[in-house]
XYZ file of N, CA and C in Angstrom:
132
model
N 2.144 -10.316 -17.214
C 1.130 -10.819 -16.278
C 1.757 -11.088 -14.903
N 2.978 -11.617 -14.923
C 3.675 -11.911 -13.673
C 3.906 -10.637 -12.861
N 4.269 -9.553 -13.571
C 4.533 -8.280 -12.893
C 3.260 -7.704 -12.279
N 2.133 -7.925 -12.945
C 0.850 -7.440 -12.440
C 0.506 -8.129 -11.121
N 0.724 -9.435 -11.063
C 0.479 -10.184 -9.833
C 1.405 -9.711 -8.720
N 2.664 -9.478 -9.062
C 3.648 -9.016 -8.079
C 3.256 -7.650 -7.534
N 2.815 -6.767 -8.420
C 2.388 -5.427 -8.016
C 1.163 -5.517 -7.099
N 0.245 -6.394 -7.446
C -0.944 -6.601 -6.621
C -0.586 -7.112 -5.236
N 0.369 -8.047 -5.187
C 0.826 -8.597 -3.914
C 1.468 -7.512 -3.060
N 2.321 -6.698 -3.684
C 2.958 -5.583 -2.975
C 1.908 -4.620 -2.429
N 0.880 -4.364 -3.227
C -0.183 -3.451 -2.804
C -0.918 -3.995 -1.580
N -1.218 -5.303 -1.616
C -1.901 -5.942 -0.485
C -1.041 -5.853 0.774
N 0.257 -6.126 0.627
C 1.189 -6.045 1.755
C 1.237 -4.615 2.301
N 1.263 -3.638 1.386
C 1.300 -2.228 1.795
C 0.024 -1.847 2.550
N -1.121 -2.316 2.056
C -2.397 -2.029 2.716
C -2.419 -2.636 4.118
N -2.004 -3.899 4.215
C -1.971 -4.563 5.516
C -1.002 -3.866 6.461
N 0.160 -3.494 5.944
C 1.159 -2.793 6.753
C 0.627 -1.478 7.281
N -0.021 -0.727 6.410
C -0.590 0.560 6.813
C -1.693 0.354 7.852
N -2.477 -0.697 7.679
C -3.562 -0.987 8.623
C -3.008 -1.362 9.996
N -1.978 -2.213 10.004
C -1.383 -2.652 11.260
C -0.678 -1.497 11.974
N -0.011 -0.635 11.215
C 0.747 0.475 11.800
C -0.148 1.602 12.284
N -1.250 1.856 11.588
C -2.082 3.005 11.938
C -3.525 2.650 12.200
N -3.768 1.831 13.206
C -5.140 1.441 13.518
C -5.963 2.621 14.023
N -5.292 3.674 14.494
C -6.004 4.846 14.993
C -6.495 5.718 13.842
N -5.874 5.569 12.681
C -6.254 6.368 11.515
C -7.513 5.805 10.866
N -8.176 6.642 10.079
C -9.351 6.189 9.342
C -8.896 5.401 8.109
N -9.724 4.496 7.599
C -9.365 3.713 6.408
C -8.961 4.576 5.214
N -9.612 5.719 5.040
C -9.284 6.583 3.899
C -7.887 7.164 4.052
N -7.514 7.526 5.285
C -6.165 8.041 5.537
C -5.137 6.954 5.243
N -5.440 5.728 5.651
C -4.547 4.613 5.374
C -4.367 4.417 3.875
N -5.467 4.481 3.122
C -5.403 4.304 1.673
C -4.559 5.387 1.032
N -4.692 6.614 1.520
C -3.889 7.722 0.994
C -2.409 7.476 1.260
N -2.089 6.997 2.461
C -0.701 6.685 2.802
C -0.160 5.578 1.907
N -0.967 4.555 1.706
C -0.566 3.423 0.861
C -0.317 3.887 -0.570
N -1.197 4.759 -1.074
C -1.026 5.303 -2.428
C 0.310 6.018 -2.537
N 0.632 6.834 -1.547
C 1.896 7.575 -1.544
C 3.071 6.606 -1.494
N 2.964 5.573 -0.667
C 4.040 4.585 -0.528
C 4.242 3.818 -1.832
N 3.143 3.349 -2.429
C 3.258 2.574 -3.667
C 3.795 3.432 -4.800
N 3.375 4.698 -4.864
C 3.893 5.606 -5.892
C 5.389 5.808 -5.697
N 5.808 5.946 -4.451
C 7.229 6.100 -4.122
C 8.002 4.865 -4.577
N 7.453 3.681 -4.296
C 8.125 2.427 -4.654
C 8.253 2.265 -6.166
N 7.195 2.587 -6.888
C 7.206 2.391 -8.337
C 8.145 3.370 -9.030
N 8.299 4.578 -8.464
C 9.151 5.577 -9.108
C 10.632 5.306 -8.871
N 10.950 4.644 -7.745
C 12.362 4.376 -7.443
C 12.845 3.125 -8.153
């Protein structure tokens, strides 16, 4: 359960980071970037 909360927190941080970095991008593009980033993080 603790790991699930941690993963959720990381996801929120990633979403916020993507939003702050790419305000010119559309929300869907940001979500795609976040998905790629989170997948990269989980695999490493």
